[in-house]
Coordinates of C-alpha atoms in Angstrom, one line a residue:
X1 CA -20.0 16.8 -49.0
X2 CA -21.6 14.9 -52.0
X3 CA -19.9 11.6 -51.0
X4 CA -20.9 12.1 -47.4
X5 CA -24.6 12.6 -48.4
X6 CA -24.4 9.5 -50.5
X7 CA -23.0 7.5 -47.7
X8 CA -25.9 8.8 -45.4
X9 CA -28.5 8.0 -48.0
X10 CA -27.0 4.5 -48.5
X11 CA -27.5 3.9 -44.7
X12 CA -31.2 4.3 -44.9
X13 CA -33.7 1.7 -45.7
X14 CA -33.8 1.2 -49.6
X15 CA -37.7 1.3 -49.6
X16 CA -37.8 4.7 -47.8
X17 CA -39.4 7.2 -50.2
X18 CA -37.9 10.7 -50.2
X19 CA -41.1 12.3 -49.4
X20 CA -41.5 10.2 -46.3
X21 CA -38.5 11.9 -44.7
X22 CA -39.7 15.5 -45.5
X23 CA -41.7 15.9 -42.3
X24 CA -38.9 14.5 -40.1
X25 CA -36.5 16.8 -42.0
X26 CA -38.6 19.8 -41.2
X27 CA -38.6 18.9 -37.6
X28 CA -34.9 18.5 -37.6
X29 CA -34.6 22.1 -38.3
X30 CA -35.9 22.9 -34.8
X31 CA -32.8 21.0 -33.4
X32 CA -30.3 22.8 -35.6
X33 CA -29.5 26.0 -33.5
X34 CA -26.9 27.4 -35.6
X35 CA -26.0 28.3 -39.2
X36 CA -22.9 26.9 -40.8
X37 CA -21.3 30.4 -40.4
X38 CA -22.2 30.5 -36.7
X39 CA -20.9 27.0 -36.2
X40 CA -17.6 28.2 -37.7
X41 CA -17.6 31.5 -35.6
X42 CA -18.7 29.8 -32.3
X43 CA -16.5 26.8 -32.6
X44 CA -14.9 26.2 -29.0
X45 CA -11.2 26.1 -28.6
X46 CA -11.6 22.5 -27.5
X47 CA -13.2 19.7 -29.3
X48 CA -16.6 20.4 -31.1
X49 CA -18.1 17.4 -29.4
X50 CA -18.1 19.4 -26.1
X51 CA -21.0 21.5 -27.4
X52 CA -24.1 19.5 -28.2
X53 CA -25.9 22.2 -30.2
X54 CA -22.9 23.1 -32.2
X55 CA -22.0 19.5 -32.9
X56 CA -25.7 18.6 -34.0
X57 CA -25.7 21.7 -36.2
X58 CA -22.4 20.9 -37.8
X59 CA -23.3 17.3 -38.5
X60 CA -26.8 17.9 -39.9
X61 CA -25.7 20.9 -42.1
X62 CA -23.3 18.4 -43.6
X63 CA -26.0 16.0 -44.5
X64 CA -28.5 18.5 -45.8
X65 CA -30.7 18.4 -42.7
X66 CA -31.7 14.8 -43.4
X67 CA -32.4 12.2 -40.8
X68 CA -29.5 9.6 -40.3
X69 CA -31.1 6.9 -38.3
X70 CA -34.9 7.0 -38.8
X71 CA -37.7 7.0 -41.4
X72 CA -41.3 7.5 -40.9
X73 CA -41.6 3.8 -40.1
X74 CA -39.1 4.2 -37.1
X75 CA -35.6 3.6 -36.4
X76 CA -33.5 1.6 -38.8
X77 CA -31.5 -1.6 -38.2
X78 CA -28.3 0.5 -37.8
X79 CA -30.0 2.6 -35.2
X80 CA -30.7 -0.5 -33.3
X81 CA -27.0 -1.3 -33.5
X82 CA -26.1 2.1 -32.3
X83 CA -28.6 1.8 -29.4
X84 CA -27.2 -1.5 -28.4
X85 CA -23.6 -0.2 -28.1
X86 CA -24.9 2.8 -26.0
X87 CA -26.8 0.5 -23.8
X88 CA -23.7 -1.8 -23.3
X89 CA -21.4 1.2 -22.5
X90 CA -21.0 -0.1 -19.0
X91 CA -19.0 -3.0 -20.2
X92 CA -16.4 -0.3 -21.2
X93 CA -16.5 1.3 -17.9
X94 CA -18.8 4.1 -19.3
X95 CA -22.3 4.9 -18.2
X96 CA -25.4 4.5 -20.5
X97 CA -27.0 7.4 -18.7
X98 CA -24.3 9.7 -20.0
X99 CA -25.5 8.9 -23.5
X100 CA -29.2 9.6 -23.1
X101 CA -30.1 6.0 -23.3
X102 CA -33.3 6.3 -21.0
X103 CA -34.6 9.1 -23.3
X104 CA -33.7 7.2 -26.5
X105 CA -35.6 4.1 -25.3
X106 CA -38.6 6.3 -24.4
X107 CA -38.6 7.6 -27.9
X108 CA -38.0 4.3 -29.7
X109 CA -41.6 3.1 -30.2
X110 CA -42.9 6.7 -30.9
X111 CA -43.7 7.6 -34.6
X112 CA -44.6 11.3 -34.7
X113 CA -42.2 13.4 -37.0
X114 CA -41.3 15.5 -33.8
X115 CA -40.3 12.3 -31.8
X116 CA -38.4 10.7 -34.7
X117 CA -36.4 13.9 -35.2
X118 CA -35.5 14.2 -31.7
X119 CA -34.6 10.4 -31.6
X120 CA -32.3 11.0 -34.7
X121 CA -30.5 13.8 -33.1
X122 CA -30.1 12.0 -29.8
X123 CA -28.6 8.9 -31.6
X124 CA -26.3 11.0 -33.7
X125 CA -24.9 13.1 -30.8
X126 CA -24.6 10.4 -28.2
X127 CA -23.1 7.9 -30.5
X128 CA -20.4 10.5 -31.6
X129 CA -19.9 11.3 -27.8
X130 CA -19.6 7.4 -27.1
X131 CA -17.1 7.1 -30.0
X132 CA -15.0 9.9 -28.6
X133 CA -15.2 8.6 -25.0
X134 CA -14.5 4.9 -25.6
X135 CA -11.6 5.9 -28.0
X136 CA -9.8 8.7 -26.1
X137 CA -11.4 9.1 -22.6
X138 CA -13.9 11.4 -21.2
X139 CA -13.4 15.2 -21.3
X140 CA -14.5 15.7 -17.7
X141 CA -11.1 14.6 -16.3
X142 CA -9.1 17.0 -18.4
X143 CA -11.3 20.0 -17.2
X144 CA -10.7 18.9 -13.6
X145 CA -7.0 18.9 -13.8
X146 CA -5.4 19.7 -17.2
X147 CA -1.9 19.3 -15.9
X148 CA -2.3 15.7 -14.7
X149 CA -4.9 14.6 -17.2
X150 CA -3.6 16.4 -20.3
X151 CA -3.8 13.3 -22.4
X152 CA -7.5 12.5 -21.9
X153 CA -9.9 13.2 -24.7
X154 CA -8.9 14.3 -28.1
X155 CA -8.9 18.1 -28.6
X156 CA -8.7 17.6 -32.4
X157 CA -11.7 15.1 -32.5
X158 CA -13.6 15.7 -35.5
X159 CA -17.3 14.8 -35.2
X160 CA -17.9 15.1 -39.0
X161 CA -15.0 12.7 -39.8
X162 CA -16.2 10.3 -37.0
X163 CA -19.7 10.4 -38.4
X164 CA -18.5 9.9 -42.0
X165 CA -16.7 6.7 -40.7
X166 CA -19.8 5.5 -38.8
X167 CA -22.1 6.0 -41.9
X168 CA -19.6 4.5 -44.3
X169 CA -19.0 1.3 -42.2
X170 CA -20.4 -1.6 -44.1
X171 CA -20.5 -3.4 -40.8
X172 CA -21.4 -0.9 -38.0
X173 CA -21.2 -3.5 -35.3
X174 CA -17.6 -4.3 -36.2
X175 CA -16.7 -0.6 -36.6
X176 CA -18.1 0.3 -33.2
X177 CA -16.5 -2.7 -31.6
X178 CA -13.1 -1.6 -32.9
X179 CA -13.1 1.8 -31.1
X180 CA -11.7 0.8 -27.7
X181 CA -8.0 -0.3 -27.2
X182 CA -7.4 -3.7 -28.7
X183 CA -4.5 -5.0 -26.6
X184 CA -4.7 -7.7 -24.0
X185 CA -4.2 -5.4 -21.0
X186 CA -7.5 -3.4 -21.7
X187 CA -9.3 -6.5 -22.7
X188 CA -8.4 -8.2 -19.4
X189 CA -9.5 -5.3 -17.3
X190 CA -12.8 -5.4 -19.2
X191 CA -13.3 -9.0 -18.1
X192 CA -12.2 -8.2 -14.5
X193 CA -14.8 -5.4 -14.5
X194 CA -17.6 -7.7 -15.2
X195 CA -16.4 -10.1 -12.5
X196 CA -16.0 -7.5 -9.9
X197 CA -19.4 -6.0 -10.8
X198 CA -20.9 -9.4 -10.2
X199 CA -19.1 -9.6 -6.8
X200 CA -20.3 -6.1 -5.8
X201 CA -23.9 -7.0 -6.9
X202 CA -23.7 -10.1 -4.8
X203 CA -22.9 -8.0 -1.6
X204 CA -19.0 -8.2 -1.9
X205 CA -17.5 -9.4 1.4
X206 CA -17.8 -8.7 5.0
X207 CA -15.1 -6.6 6.7
X208 CA -12.4 -8.4 8.7
X209 CA -12.1 -6.8 12.2
X210 CA -8.7 -5.0 12.9
X211 CA -6.4 -6.2 15.7
X212 CA -3.0 -7.6 16.4
X213 CA -0.9 -9.2 13.5
X214 CA -1.6 -12.8 12.9
X215 CA 1.3 -15.1 12.0
X216 CA 1.4 -18.5 10.6
X217 CA 0.8 -21.1 13.3
X218 CA -1.3 -18.9 15.5
X219 CA -4.8 -19.0 16.5
X220 CA -7.2 -16.1 16.2
X221 CA -11.0 -15.7 16.1
X222 CA -10.8 -13.7 12.9
X223 CA -9.3 -16.6 10.8
X224 CA -12.6 -18.0 9.6
X225 CA -13.7 -14.6 8.3
X226 CA -10.4 -14.2 6.6
X227 CA -10.8 -17.6 4.9
X228 CA -14.2 -16.5 3.6
X229 CA -12.9 -13.2 2.5
X230 CA -9.9 -14.8 0.4
X231 CA -12.2 -17.5 -1.0
X232 CA -14.6 -14.9 -2.5
X233 CA -11.9 -13.4 -4.6
X234 CA -10.2 -16.8 -5.5
X235 CA -7.0 -16.4 -3.4
X236 CA -8.1 -19.4 -1.4
X237 CA -9.5 -22.1 -3.5
X238 CA -11.5 -24.1 -1.0
X239 CA -12.7 -23.8 2.6
X240 CA -12.5 -27.3 4.1
X241 CA -12.7 -26.4 7.8
X242 CA -13.7 -23.5 10.0
X243 CA -11.2 -23.6 12.8
X244 CA -9.3 -20.6 14.0
X245 CA -5.7 -22.0 13.3
X246 CA -3.6 -20.1 10.7
X247 CA -2.5 -23.0 8.6
X248 CA -0.2 -23.4 5.6
X249 CA -3.0 -23.4 3.0
X250 CA -4.2 -20.0 4.3
X251 CA -0.7 -18.6 4.5
X252 CA -0.3 -19.5 0.8
X253 CA -3.5 -17.7 0.0
X254 CA -2.6 -14.7 2.1
X255 CA 0.7 -14.4 0.2
X256 CA -1.1 -14.6 -3.1
X257 CA -3.4 -11.7 -1.9
X258 CA -0.5 -9.6 -0.6
X259 CA 1.2 -9.9 -4.0
X260 CA -1.9 -8.8 -5.7
X261 CA -2.2 -5.7 -3.7
X262 CA 1.5 -4.7 -3.8
X263 CA 2.2 -5.5 -0.1
X264 CA 5.2 -7.4 1.3
X265 CA 4.3 -11.0 0.8
X266 CA 5.4 -12.1 4.2
X267 CA 2.3 -14.0 5.1
X268 CA 1.7 -12.0 8.2
X269 CA -1.9 -10.6 8.4
X270 CA -1.2 -7.1 9.8
X271 CA -3.0 -3.8 9.6
X272 CA -2.1 -3.1 6.0
X273 CA -3.2 -6.6 4.7
X274 CA -6.5 -6.3 6.6
X275 CA -7.1 -2.8 5.3
X276 CA -6.6 -4.2 1.8
X277 CA -8.9 -7.0 2.5
X278 CA -11.7 -4.5 3.7
X279 CA -11.7 -2.4 0.5
X280 CA -15.3 -2.6 -0.7
X281 CA -15.9 -4.5 -3.9
X282 CA -17.6 -1.3 -5.3
X283 CA -14.5 0.8 -4.8
X284 CA -12.5 -1.8 -6.7
X285 CA -15.0 -1.6 -9.6
X286 CA -14.3 2.1 -9.6
X287 CA -10.6 1.4 -9.7
X288 CA -10.8 -0.9 -12.6
X289 CA -12.9 1.7 -14.6
X290 CA -10.4 4.4 -13.8
X291 CA -7.5 2.2 -15.2
X292 CA -9.5 1.3 -18.3
X293 CA -9.9 5.1 -18.9
X294 CA -6.2 5.6 -18.7
X295 CA -5.6 3.0 -21.3
X296 CA -7.8 4.9 -23.8
X297 CA -5.4 7.9 -23.5
X298 CA -2.5 5.9 -25.0
X299 CA -1.9 3.9 -28.2
X300 CA -4.7 1.4 -28.8
X301 CA -2.4 -1.1 -30.5
X302 CA 0.8 -1.3 -28.5
X303 CA 2.6 -3.2 -31.1
X304 CA 4.0 -6.7 -31.4
X305 CA 7.2 -5.9 -29.5
X306 CA 7.4 -3.3 -26.8
X307 CA 8.7 -2.3 -23.3
X308 CA 5.9 -1.6 -20.9
X309 CA 6.7 0.5 -17.7
X310 CA 3.9 0.6 -15.1
X311 CA 4.9 3.6 -13.1
X312 CA 2.3 2.7 -10.3
X313 CA 3.4 -0.9 -10.2
X314 CA 7.2 -0.1 -10.2
X315 CA 7.6 -2.7 -12.9
X316 CA 9.0 -3.0 -16.4
X317 CA 7.9 -5.8 -18.7
X318 CA 9.1 -6.6 -22.3
X319 CA 6.3 -8.1 -24.3
X320 CA 6.7 -9.9 -27.6
X321 CA 3.7 -11.3 -29.5
X322 CA 1.6 -10.9 -26.3
X323 CA 4.0 -12.9 -24.3
X324 CA 6.1 -11.3 -21.5
X325 CA 9.7 -12.2 -22.1
X326 CA 11.4 -9.9 -19.5
X327 CA 10.1 -8.8 -16.1
X328 CA 11.9 -6.6 -13.7
X329 CA 11.3 -4.1 -10.9
X330 CA 12.0 -0.5 -11.5
X331 CA 12.3 2.8 -9.6
X332 CA 10.1 5.8 -10.7
X333 CA 9.9 9.4 -10.0
X334 CA 9.1 10.6 -6.5
X335 CA 5.9 12.5 -5.7
X336 CA 7.6 15.9 -6.4
X337 CA 9.0 14.7 -9.6
X338 CA 6.4 12.4 -11.1
X339 CA 7.3 10.2 -14.1
X340 CA 5.0 11.2 -16.9
X341 CA 2.8 9.0 -19.1
X342 CA 3.7 8.8 -22.8
X343 CA 5.0 6.4 -25.6
X344 CA 8.1 6.7 -27.6
X345 CA 10.9 4.8 -29.3
X346 CA 14.2 3.6 -27.6
X347 CA 16.7 4.8 -30.3
X348 CA 20.1 4.1 -28.7
X349 CA 21.9 2.8 -25.6
X350 CA 24.7 5.0 -24.0
X351 CA 27.3 2.7 -22.2
X352 CA 29.3 4.2 -19.5
X353 CA 27.3 7.5 -19.9
X354 CA 28.1 11.1 -18.5
X355 CA 25.5 12.4 -16.2
X356 CA 24.7 16.1 -17.0
X357 CA 23.0 17.3 -13.8
X358 CA 20.0 19.5 -14.5
X359 CA 19.9 23.1 -13.3
X360 CA 17.1 22.3 -11.0
X361 CA 19.0 19.5 -9.2
X362 CA 22.1 21.5 -9.1
X363 CA 20.3 24.5 -7.5
X364 CA 18.1 22.6 -5.1
X365 CA 20.3 19.6 -4.1
X366 CA 24.0 20.1 -5.1
X367 CA 24.4 23.7 -3.8
X368 CA 23.2 22.9 -0.2
X369 CA 25.6 19.9 -0.1
X370 CA 28.5 21.9 -1.4
X371 CA 27.9 24.4 1.3
X372 CA 28.4 21.7 3.8
X373 CA 31.3 20.0 2.0
X374 CA 33.3 21.9 -0.7
X375 CA 34.7 18.5 -1.9
X376 CA 31.2 17.2 -2.6
X377 CA 31.6 17.2 -6.4
X378 CA 35.2 16.1 -6.4
X379 CA 34.4 13.1 -4.2
X380 CA 31.7 12.0 -6.6
X381 CA 33.7 12.6 -9.8
X382 CA 31.5 15.5 -10.9
X383 CA 33.1 18.2 -13.0
X384 CA 32.2 21.8 -12.8
X385 CA 32.2 24.1 -15.8
X386 CA 31.8 27.8 -16.0
X387 CA 28.6 27.8 -18.0
X388 CA 26.5 25.6 -20.4
X389 CA 28.2 27.0 -23.4
X390 CA 30.4 24.9 -25.6
X391 CA 33.4 27.0 -24.9
X392 CA 33.0 26.7 -21.1
X393 CA 36.1 26.1 -19.0
X394 CA 36.4 23.6 -16.2
X395 CA 36.6 25.1 -12.7
X396 CA 38.0 23.8 -9.4
X397 CA 34.9 23.3 -7.2
X398 CA 36.9 23.3 -4.0
X399 CA 38.0 27.0 -4.5
X400 CA 34.6 28.5 -4.7
X401 CA 32.8 30.1 -1.7
X402 CA 29.6 28.2 -2.1
X403 CA 27.9 30.2 0.6
X404 CA 28.1 33.2 -1.6
X405 CA 26.4 31.5 -4.6
X406 CA 22.7 31.9 -4.9
X407 CA 20.4 29.2 -6.5
X408 CA 20.1 31.3 -9.5
X409 CA 23.9 31.7 -9.9
X410 CA 24.3 28.0 -9.4
X411 CA 22.0 27.3 -12.3
X412 CA 24.5 29.0 -14.6
X413 CA 27.1 26.3 -13.9
X414 CA 27.2 23.0 -15.8
X415 CA 27.9 19.9 -13.6
X416 CA 28.8 16.6 -15.3
X417 CA 29.5 13.4 -13.6
X418 CA 32.2 11.1 -15.2
X419 CA 31.4 7.5 -16.1
X420 CA 32.2 5.1 -13.4
X421 CA 30.7 3.1 -10.4
X422 CA 29.6 6.3 -8.7
X423 CA 27.7 7.6 -11.7
X424 CA 24.2 8.2 -10.8
X425 CA 23.0 6.7 -14.2
X426 CA 25.0 3.5 -13.4
X427 CA 26.7 2.0 -16.5
X428 CA 24.0 2.5 -19.2
X429 CA 21.1 4.6 -20.1
X430 CA 18.3 3.8 -22.7
X431 CA 17.4 6.9 -24.7
X432 CA 14.0 7.8 -26.3
X433 CA 14.2 11.4 -27.0
X434 CA 11.1 13.2 -25.7
X435 CA 9.9 16.6 -24.5
X436 CA 10.0 15.4 -20.9
X437 CA 13.7 14.5 -20.9
X438 CA 12.9 11.2 -19.4
X439 CA 15.0 8.1 -20.0
X440 CA 15.7 4.7 -18.5
X441 CA 19.1 4.0 -16.8
X442 CA 21.0 1.7 -14.5
X443 CA 21.8 2.8 -10.9
X444 CA 24.5 2.1 -8.3
X445 CA 21.9 2.0 -5.6
X446 CA 20.9 -1.6 -6.1
X447 CA 19.5 -2.0 -2.6
X448 CA 16.4 0.2 -3.3
X449 CA 14.9 -2.4 -5.7
X450 CA 14.2 -4.7 -2.7
X451 CA 11.8 -2.1 -1.3
X452 CA 8.1 -2.5 -2.0
X453 CA 7.7 1.2 -2.5
X454 CA 10.0 2.5 -5.1
X455 CA 9.4 6.1 -6.1
X456 CA 12.8 7.7 -5.5
X457 CA 14.0 9.2 -8.8
X458 CA 13.8 12.7 -10.2
X459 CA 11.5 11.3 -12.9
X460 CA 13.6 8.9 -14.9
X461 CA 13.1 5.2 -14.6
X462 CA 15.9 3.1 -13.0
X463 CA 15.9 -0.4 -14.2
X464 CA 17.1 -3.3 -12.0
X465 CA 18.5 -5.5 -14.8
X466 CA 19.9 -3.2 -17.4
X467 CA 22.1 -5.9 -19.0
X468 CA 19.1 -8.1 -19.7
X469 CA 17.2 -5.1 -21.1
X470 CA 20.2 -4.1 -23.3
X471 CA 20.7 -7.6 -24.5
X472 CA 17.1 -7.8 -25.6
X473 CA 17.2 -4.4 -27.3
X474 CA 20.5 -5.3 -29.2
X475 CA 19.7 -8.8 -30.1
X476 CA 18.7 -7.9 -33.7
X477 CA 21.8 -5.8 -34.4
X478 CA 24.4 -7.0 -37.0
X479 CA 27.1 -7.2 -34.3
X480 CA 26.7 -10.0 -31.9
X481 CA 25.9 -8.3 -28.7
X482 CA 26.0 -11.0 -26.3
X483 CA 25.8 -10.5 -22.5
X484 CA 29.5 -11.1 -22.4
X485 CA 30.1 -8.4 -25.0
X486 CA 27.9 -6.0 -23.1
X487 CA 29.8 -6.6 -19.9
X488 CA 33.1 -6.2 -21.6
X489 CA 31.9 -2.8 -23.0
X490 CA 30.9 -1.8 -19.6
X491 CA 34.2 -2.9 -18.0
X492 CA 36.2 -0.9 -20.5
X493 CA 35.0 2.2 -18.7
X494 CA 34.9 4.1 -22.0
X495 CA 31.7 5.7 -23.2
X496 CA 30.1 4.0 -26.2
X497 CA 26.8 5.0 -27.9
X498 CA 25.1 2.2 -29.9
X499 CA 22.2 3.1 -32.1
X500 CA 19.4 0.7 -32.7
X501 CA 18.8 -0.2 -36.3
X502 CA 15.2 -1.2 -35.2
X503 CA 14.1 1.3 -32.5
X504 CA 12.2 -0.4 -29.6
X505 CA 8.8 0.9 -28.6
X506 CA 8.3 1.9 -25.0
X507 CA 5.1 2.7 -23.3
X508 CA 5.1 4.5 -19.9
X509 CA 1.9 3.9 -18.1
X510 CA 0.2 4.4 -14.8
X511 CA -1.9 1.4 -14.0
X512 CA -3.0 0.9 -10.4
X513 CA -5.0 -2.2 -11.6
X514 CA -3.8 -4.7 -14.0
X515 CA -4.2 -8.4 -14.9
X516 CA -1.0 -10.5 -15.0
X517 CA -0.2 -13.3 -17.6
X518 CA -1.7 -15.8 -15.2
X519 CA -5.1 -14.0 -15.2
X520 CA -4.8 -12.6 -11.6
X521 CA -5.8 -9.1 -11.2
X522 CA -3.6 -6.7 -9.1
X523 CA -4.7 -3.7 -7.2
X524 CA -1.7 -1.6 -6.4
X525 CA -1.1 1.5 -4.4
X526 CA -1.9 4.9 -6.1
X527 CA 1.6 6.3 -5.6
X528 CA 0.8 9.7 -7.1
X529 CA -2.8 10.0 -5.8
X530 CA -4.2 10.2 -9.3
X531 CA -7.0 7.6 -8.9
X532 CA -9.0 9.8 -6.5
X533 CA -9.0 12.8 -8.9
X534 CA -9.8 10.8 -11.9
X535 CA -12.5 8.9 -10.1
X536 CA -14.0 12.1 -8.8
X537 CA -13.9 13.5 -12.3
X538 CA -15.5 10.4 -14.0
X539 CA -17.6 8.8 -11.3
X540 CA -18.8 11.4 -8.9
X541 CA -22.3 11.2 -10.2
X542 CA -22.3 7.4 -9.7
X543 CA -22.2 7.4 -6.0
X544 CA -22.8 3.8 -5.8
X545 CA -19.4 3.1 -7.1
X546 CA -17.6 5.4 -4.5
X547 CA -19.0 4.2 -1.3

């Protein structure tokens, strides 16, 4: 407490006399609603920052009811820095109005003890709220849907510790600037947000009328409008004529646009492509903000070497020193079995793995098929065991009357698929132990990777080039794990588990908007419908962004 008080005192102007702050300190008492005992007794189950009165009471009790940001001469230089960050909250996809900026500005020139005390408390609480939101995401989304947005906000956010860091920071500007994520994915979206806000402020673009599909080489009266639309967002560099002929330069621009929006890049301007062109600029601004918010839920420093899986983009990238060294399509969980967002470490690779079928899959999927075909397990090299116990015995699945087995009884059996070409996990899996039982693996269903929508799994991630991923993960091992050795290990048909001496970081994200290494922004489909819920939670009061 003494150290904290000294830090606070050190943040005030050196020429501020003690008696000068006494009138302000007296006025501060009217804003401190609770005693220290009441703060402790009334502390909410969630973060203290969620209650303004409790938070203010706790902070000012800790500093002896002294002002933090003002003297009788007005706001300090550090107060001006704090206000500047609150005013520029929009650059981070936040809203200055949420942090009482209009009221703070109104009070700024006033000098009565009452006004200065109120200004001090507003700066204190709203800077803490900003620090929380820009670091971890707003609490509103968690209360809207705790199941989906369980990672937003920090339930253990400590306002006293945060204020201690703010007060102790020798360079407050640098300290506040360090609060958002530091990686390039967030920074690139921040730049894109500014660009699309400028586009929206300039009026965005006119809608392209719907109609028949336009193919290269055809003539259509909508072609000039399409050229203008694509030129505004940089997909078409120049407009050198205004005729209605669909030429090669426009085809190239259309394909670029289709790639950015996760559409089949066939160059045909159909209903889906036109619908994407007609998404208002204001709505894209909202989408960028939503995705910046999601980045705050995860590690702010992703590391120098990591695997990044974008669930919404059906994509896996390996990033090293900010450079993408591996890029491949993936398959993710279907709507009923959504792949979760989290970070972990890939600790080992399992070659020629067994697939132990979960109780849920066994009851919901395997049992109905066994009722139709008693040889269903045998034909797929799946063994049936009497229970999940270690002393369970193997049973002949063809001798059981599956029509007499209930789903509850089915869950008591253990089903395990042998390694081989039919194994649902393919020839290898990448394990990062986690509470969701999610991992990455190969798959025998290679044809699914060519589809533009790839949400087919039960939650795990199927990778399209597991050999390349394994070669990268094993590159630092003592044994020389060449591609040839990996293939030979697979071809042996024998299970082999290889532990990584240096576990590889993996981040599972859900980004419907991202910026690629060339600087192009992508707007993809919201495969799990999460953008709408999060947008409503965060942006509903900002109707101008949701039109």
